[in-house]
Amino acid sequence: MNLELSEEQEAARQLAKDFVAREIAPHVVEWDRAENVDRSIVKKLGSLGFLGLTVPEEYGGSGGDHLAYCLVTEELGRGDSSVRGIVSVSLGLVTKTIATWGDEKQKQQWLPRLTAGEAIGCFGLTEPGTGSDAGNLTTKAVRDGDSYVINGTKMFITNGTWADVVLLFARTNDTPGHKGISAFLVPTDTPGLTRRTIHGKLGLRGQATAEVVLEDVRVPATTLLGPEGKGFSIAMSALAKGRMSVAAGCVGIAQAALDAAVGYAGEREQFGKPIAGYQLVQELISDIAVDVDAARLLTWRVADLIDRGEDFATAASKAKLFASEAAVRAASNALQVFGGYGYIDEYPVGKLLRDARVMTLYEGTSQIQKLIIGRALTGVSAF
Ligand SMILES: Cc1cc2nc3c(=O)[nH]c(=O)nc-3n(C[C@H](O)[C@H](O)[C@H](O)COP(=O)(O)OP(=O)(O)OC[C@H]3O[C@@H](n4cnc5c(N)ncnc54)[C@H](O)[C@@H]3O)c2cc1C
């Protein structure tokens, strides 16, 4: 396997690196403290093509392969996971799903605006009572003539208060479990849809996370995405690719932790010499470095499998499981290198740890990834 990047891939990575240095790094602390990323970042992401990666150019996409997508996602994650998550959800979970499952009218309606950053998407699967057990969700969509009437509540929805469209999963018949679930593209200005910002998150503070409530929300039947009853498969296929994106973001966190730890260890002196000279500090740094490499290679493998049209779902679960746990370890090790200074937010590593912590929880917890990998190996489902 050739691990050398092509010119296009290198160019995409450099573009993202420059963007992070110019548009994100100067604001990271301020956005984190204010619990608010400046929303103008979305249009800037769109204008550079970061919200259209892998999407066909005829719908406003910027093309590129999944490795380029990983490289950009890693750089954004290195800069600020709150910004990285905006892209992973709007592009990775919503735009790409519409590109795969949408009819021509749905593609024309949403893709050019989403890829340009003129609209934002959110992914409405989790509910207050069903997280890991998403197949038992209770939001209902009842057919009424040419419409569906939707009632239910979605929880922890990334981009929730910013989004123009929710890729919403709701039950369209009483078949228990995942077979009765369908997917809809619900414009967020539809009467009856309300949103509440969730404050007080440990990390990803700059990101708009919301509870989305649907009360008698009437949408035309044309908002159904894919066939009725296929919603759970649509959600799971979106999440399988999404896990690669989370993993790439985690590589970015771990790389940022490594850069910060190496830089600080070279400058900070104790007992009359830089702490970088102490073997126990070198151990912390080398542990981070190995985590970065291993997580990156697992993530690149997923991109390679997708681009070659091979099965990638189990590899994506492995990458997401390892990279998310590695990001937490890496950020924690970096914080240890910083000593007490790591514990205050004038230094970068505390935020890295807070942001990393959710990565083992969303888009399938670490336990759920292990069950998916175990099912693939044994042929027996634990769900
Ligand atoms: C910041 C943030 C952003 C999010 N963004 C989105 C979003 O955009 N869209 C969306 O739909 N959701 C989103 N989520 C929701 C996220 O995907 C869920 O939180 C996650 O799926 C876990 O569900 P839960 O929180 O209900 O935990 P639970 O499912 O209640 O799990 C609790 C614990 O039980 C364990 N557990 C559960 N079932 C099993 C089992 N069978 N075997 C072993 N252990 C098990 C879990 O691993 C976990 O440790 C977000 C969450 C957060 C915190």
Short mmCIF file of N, CA, C and O and ligand atoms in Angstrom, two decimals, residues 89 123-126 130-132 155-158 201 204 209 358 361-365 367-368 371, ligand 1:
data_model
loop_
_atom_site.label_atom_id
_atom_site.label_comp_id
_atom_site.label_asym_id
_atom_site.label_seq_id
_atom_site.Cartn_x
_atom_site.Cartn_y
_atom_site.Cartn_z
N VAL A 89 -20.95 16.73 10.61
CA VAL A 89 -22.39 16.48 10.63
C VAL A 89 -23.06 17.01 9.36
O VAL A 89 -23.78 16.27 8.67
N PHE A 123 -28.54 16.08 12.09
CA PHE A 123 -28.88 14.66 11.99
C PHE A 123 -29.69 14.28 13.23
O PHE A 123 -29.14 14.24 14.33
N GLY A 124 -30.98 14.02 13.03
CA GLY A 124 -31.87 13.80 14.18
C GLY A 124 -32.22 12.34 14.39
O GLY A 124 -33.25 11.87 13.91
N LEU A 125 -31.35 11.64 15.10
CA LEU A 125 -31.61 10.22 15.38
C LEU A 125 -31.89 10.01 16.88
O LEU A 125 -32.91 9.46 17.26
N THR A 126 -30.97 10.49 17.73
CA THR A 126 -31.06 10.23 19.17
C THR A 126 -32.30 10.89 19.78
O THR A 126 -32.67 12.00 19.39
N THR A 130 -33.82 6.95 23.80
CA THR A 130 -33.10 5.99 22.94
C THR A 130 -31.85 6.62 22.35
O THR A 130 -31.92 7.50 21.49
N GLY A 131 -30.69 6.18 22.85
CA GLY A 131 -29.40 6.63 22.32
C GLY A 131 -28.75 5.50 21.57
O GLY A 131 -28.91 5.34 20.36
N SER A 132 -28.05 4.61 22.32
CA SER A 132 -27.44 3.43 21.68
C SER A 132 -28.52 2.58 21.00
O SER A 132 -28.29 2.01 19.93
N MET A 155 -32.72 14.51 20.76
CA MET A 155 -31.84 14.98 21.84
C MET A 155 -30.40 15.07 21.36
O MET A 155 -29.97 14.25 20.54
N PHE A 156 -29.65 16.04 21.90
CA PHE A 156 -28.20 16.17 21.64
C PHE A 156 -27.92 16.39 20.15
O PHE A 156 -26.99 15.78 19.60
N ILE A 157 -28.68 17.22 19.47
CA ILE A 157 -28.52 17.33 18.02
C ILE A 157 -27.48 18.41 17.67
O ILE A 157 -27.71 19.62 17.86
N THR A 158 -26.34 17.95 17.15
CA THR A 158 -25.25 18.85 16.74
C THR A 158 -25.74 19.74 15.60
O THR A 158 -26.43 19.26 14.69
N LYS A 201 -22.08 21.95 28.33
CA LYS A 201 -21.34 20.76 27.87
C LYS A 201 -19.91 20.78 28.41
O LYS A 201 -19.31 21.84 28.53
N LEU A 204 -16.68 20.65 23.37
CA LEU A 204 -17.41 21.11 22.17
C LEU A 204 -18.32 22.27 22.52
O LEU A 204 -19.46 22.35 22.07
N THR A 209 -25.50 22.68 20.09
CA THR A 209 -26.12 21.37 20.34
C THR A 209 -27.52 21.63 20.88
O THR A 209 -27.69 22.48 21.76
N VAL A 358 -16.01 13.47 24.42
CA VAL A 358 -17.30 13.07 23.83
C VAL A 358 -17.12 12.09 22.67
O VAL A 358 -18.06 11.40 22.27
N LEU A 361 -18.28 8.73 22.97
CA LEU A 361 -19.71 8.59 23.28
C LEU A 361 -20.59 8.70 22.05
O LEU A 361 -21.53 7.92 21.88
N TYR A 362 -20.31 9.71 21.18
CA TYR A 362 -21.29 9.90 20.10
C TYR A 362 -20.92 9.12 18.84
O TYR A 362 -19.84 8.59 18.72
N GLU A 363 -21.92 9.04 17.94
CA GLU A 363 -21.83 8.18 16.74
C GLU A 363 -21.50 6.74 17.12
O GLU A 363 -20.73 6.06 16.44
N GLY A 364 -22.09 6.30 18.22
CA GLY A 364 -21.86 4.95 18.75
C GLY A 364 -20.77 4.98 19.80
O GLY A 364 -19.62 5.31 19.50
N THR A 365 -21.13 4.62 21.04
CA THR A 365 -20.15 4.63 22.14
C THR A 365 -19.06 3.58 21.86
O THR A 365 -19.21 2.73 20.98
N GLN A 367 -18.42 1.09 23.65
CA GLN A 367 -19.00 -0.25 23.88
C GLN A 367 -19.75 -0.72 22.63
O GLN A 367 -19.65 -1.89 22.23
N ILE A 368 -20.49 0.19 22.01
CA ILE A 368 -21.26 -0.20 20.81
C ILE A 368 -20.30 -0.56 19.66
O ILE A 368 -20.53 -1.51 18.92
N LEU A 371 -19.21 -4.02 20.16
CA LEU A 371 -20.26 -5.00 19.80
C LEU A 371 -20.35 -5.16 18.28
O LEU A 371 -20.58 -6.27 17.78
C1 LIG B 1 -22.16 16.60 22.23
C2 LIG B 1 -23.04 15.54 21.63
C3 LIG B 1 -23.43 15.65 20.30
C4 LIG B 1 -24.27 14.70 19.73
N1 LIG B 1 -24.71 14.86 18.45
C5 LIG B 1 -25.70 14.05 17.97
C6 LIG B 1 -26.32 14.32 16.70
O1 LIG B 1 -25.95 15.25 15.98
N2 LIG B 1 -27.34 13.51 16.31
C7 LIG B 1 -27.79 12.47 17.05
O2 LIG B 1 -28.72 11.79 16.63
N3 LIG B 1 -27.21 12.18 18.25
C8 LIG B 1 -26.19 12.95 18.74
N4 LIG B 1 -25.62 12.69 19.96
C9 LIG B 1 -26.12 11.58 20.75
C10 LIG B 1 -25.12 10.44 20.87
O3 LIG B 1 -24.99 9.77 19.66
C11 LIG B 1 -25.61 9.55 22.02
O4 LIG B 1 -25.35 10.27 23.21
C12 LIG B 1 -24.95 8.19 22.02
O5 LIG B 1 -25.44 7.42 20.95
C13 LIG B 1 -25.18 7.42 23.32
O6 LIG B 1 -26.53 7.41 23.66
P1 LIG B 1 -26.98 7.82 25.15
O7 LIG B 1 -26.32 9.11 25.47
O8 LIG B 1 -28.46 7.74 25.21
O9 LIG B 1 -26.33 6.71 26.08
P2 LIG B 1 -26.91 5.24 26.37
O10 LIG B 1 -27.28 4.57 25.10
O11 LIG B 1 -27.96 5.35 27.40
O12 LIG B 1 -25.63 4.52 26.97
C14 LIG B 1 -25.23 4.68 28.32
C15 LIG B 1 -24.08 3.70 28.58
O13 LIG B 1 -24.54 2.35 28.38
C16 LIG B 1 -23.72 1.67 27.44
N5 LIG B 1 -24.55 0.73 26.66
C17 LIG B 1 -25.74 0.97 26.05
N6 LIG B 1 -26.17 -0.14 25.44
C18 LIG B 1 -25.23 -1.09 25.63
C19 LIG B 1 -25.07 -2.46 25.24
N7 LIG B 1 -25.98 -3.08 24.48
N8 LIG B 1 -23.97 -3.12 25.65
C20 LIG B 1 -23.00 -2.50 26.39
N9 LIG B 1 -23.09 -1.22 26.80
C21 LIG B 1 -24.18 -0.53 26.42
C22 LIG B 1 -23.15 2.78 26.56
O14 LIG B 1 -21.95 2.37 25.91
C23 LIG B 1 -22.90 3.88 27.60
O15 LIG B 1 -21.70 3.64 28.26
C24 LIG B 1 -24.71 13.60 20.52
C25 LIG B 1 -24.28 13.47 21.84
C26 LIG B 1 -23.48 14.41 22.40
C27 LIG B 1 -23.07 14.28 23.85
#
